[in-house]
CSV table of C-alpha atoms in Angstrom, one decimal:
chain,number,residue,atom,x,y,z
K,26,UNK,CA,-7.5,26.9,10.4
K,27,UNK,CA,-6.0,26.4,7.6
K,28,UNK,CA,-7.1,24.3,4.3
K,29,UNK,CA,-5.0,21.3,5.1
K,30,UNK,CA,-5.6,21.6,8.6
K,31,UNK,CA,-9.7,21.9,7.8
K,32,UNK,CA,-9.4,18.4,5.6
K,33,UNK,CA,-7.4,16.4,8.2
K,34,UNK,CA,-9.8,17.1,10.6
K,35,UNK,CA,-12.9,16.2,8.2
K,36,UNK,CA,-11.0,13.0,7.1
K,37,UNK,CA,-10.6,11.8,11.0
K,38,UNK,CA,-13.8,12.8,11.9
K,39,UNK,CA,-15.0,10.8,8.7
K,40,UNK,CA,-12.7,7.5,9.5
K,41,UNK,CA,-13.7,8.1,13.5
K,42,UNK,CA,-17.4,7.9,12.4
K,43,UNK,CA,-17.0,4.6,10.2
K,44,UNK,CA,-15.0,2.9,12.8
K,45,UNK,CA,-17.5,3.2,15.4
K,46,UNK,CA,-19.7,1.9,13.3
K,47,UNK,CA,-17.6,-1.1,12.6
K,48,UNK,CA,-17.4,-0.9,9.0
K,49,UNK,CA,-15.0,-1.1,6.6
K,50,UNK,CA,-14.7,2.5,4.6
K,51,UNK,CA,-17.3,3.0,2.7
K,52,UNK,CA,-15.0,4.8,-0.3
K,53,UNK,CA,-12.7,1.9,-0.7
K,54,UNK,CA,-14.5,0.6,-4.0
K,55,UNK,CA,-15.2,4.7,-5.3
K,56,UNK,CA,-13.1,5.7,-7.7
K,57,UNK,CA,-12.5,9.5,-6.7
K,58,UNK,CA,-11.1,12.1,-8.8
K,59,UNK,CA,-9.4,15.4,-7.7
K,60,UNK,CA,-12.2,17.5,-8.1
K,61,UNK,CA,-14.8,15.3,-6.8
K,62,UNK,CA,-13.0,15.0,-3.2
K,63,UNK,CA,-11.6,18.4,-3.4
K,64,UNK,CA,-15.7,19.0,-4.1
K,65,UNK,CA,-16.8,16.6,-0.9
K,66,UNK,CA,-14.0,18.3,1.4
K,67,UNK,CA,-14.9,21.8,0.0
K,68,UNK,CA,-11.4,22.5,-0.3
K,69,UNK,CA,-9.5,23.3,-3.4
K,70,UNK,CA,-7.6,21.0,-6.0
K,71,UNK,CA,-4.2,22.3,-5.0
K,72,UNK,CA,-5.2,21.0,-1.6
K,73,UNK,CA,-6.1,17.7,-2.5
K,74,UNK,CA,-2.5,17.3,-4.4
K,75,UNK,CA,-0.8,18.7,-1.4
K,76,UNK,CA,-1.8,16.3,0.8
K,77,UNK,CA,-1.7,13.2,-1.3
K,78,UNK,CA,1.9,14.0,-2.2
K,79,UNK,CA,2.0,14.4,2.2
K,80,UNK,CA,4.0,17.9,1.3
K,81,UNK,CA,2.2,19.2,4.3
K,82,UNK,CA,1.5,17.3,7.6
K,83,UNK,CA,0.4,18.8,11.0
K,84,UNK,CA,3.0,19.0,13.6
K,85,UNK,CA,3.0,15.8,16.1
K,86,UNK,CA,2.0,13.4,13.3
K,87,UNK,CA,4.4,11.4,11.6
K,88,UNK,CA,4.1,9.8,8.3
K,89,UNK,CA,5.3,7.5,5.5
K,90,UNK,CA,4.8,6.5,2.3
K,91,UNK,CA,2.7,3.5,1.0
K,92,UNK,CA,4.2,3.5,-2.4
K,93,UNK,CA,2.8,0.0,-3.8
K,94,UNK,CA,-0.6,1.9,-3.3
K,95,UNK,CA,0.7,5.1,-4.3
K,96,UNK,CA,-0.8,7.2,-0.9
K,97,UNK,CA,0.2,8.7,2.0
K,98,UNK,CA,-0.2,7.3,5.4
K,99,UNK,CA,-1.2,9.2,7.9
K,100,UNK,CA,-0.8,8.4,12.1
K,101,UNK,CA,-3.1,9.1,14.5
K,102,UNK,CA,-3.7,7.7,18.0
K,103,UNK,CA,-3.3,3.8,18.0
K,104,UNK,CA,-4.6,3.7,14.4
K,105,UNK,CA,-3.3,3.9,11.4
K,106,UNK,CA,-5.2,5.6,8.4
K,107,UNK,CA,-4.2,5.3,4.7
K,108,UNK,CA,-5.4,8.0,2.5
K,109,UNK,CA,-5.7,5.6,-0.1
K,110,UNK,CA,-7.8,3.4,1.9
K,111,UNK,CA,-10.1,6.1,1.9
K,112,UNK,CA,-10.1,6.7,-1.5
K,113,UNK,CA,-9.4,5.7,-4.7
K,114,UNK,CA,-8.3,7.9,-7.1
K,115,UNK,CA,-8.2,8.2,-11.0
């Protein structure tokens, strides 16, 4: 699996977890830097960039960009995830 394949997958078992739980995101008020989420992922900076700048997307999922927040947003299911909405960076 590769890295941007491994972080998708952490980031909608993450938002899956806090939606059952019926809370809002618990990141939205943390101001996250590269390193620190490439750090939480365990991934690598480059990976981080890559997929806030949506270069790479798995196939099947479409995408757009939220550019008065600056993030990507990302389409799965019925739901719709914003990156930013998961974090906030510097």
């Amino acid at each position: 699996m590769s890295e941007i394949a491994q972080l998708m997958k952490q980031i909608n078992e993450l938002t899956r977890v806090v939606s059952s739980l019926g809370s809002p995101i618990p990141f939205n008020k943390v101001l996250w830097g590269r390193e620190k989420l490439a750090e939480y992922f365990n991934c690598s900076v480059d990976t981080v960039d890559r997929l806030r700048k949506h270069e790479h997307f798995p196939k099947g999922r479409r995408r757009s960009f939220d550019s008065d927040r600056g993030g990507a947003m990302l389409w799965k299911a019925e739901e719709v995830v914003r990156f930013s909405d998961l974090f906030i960076f510097e």
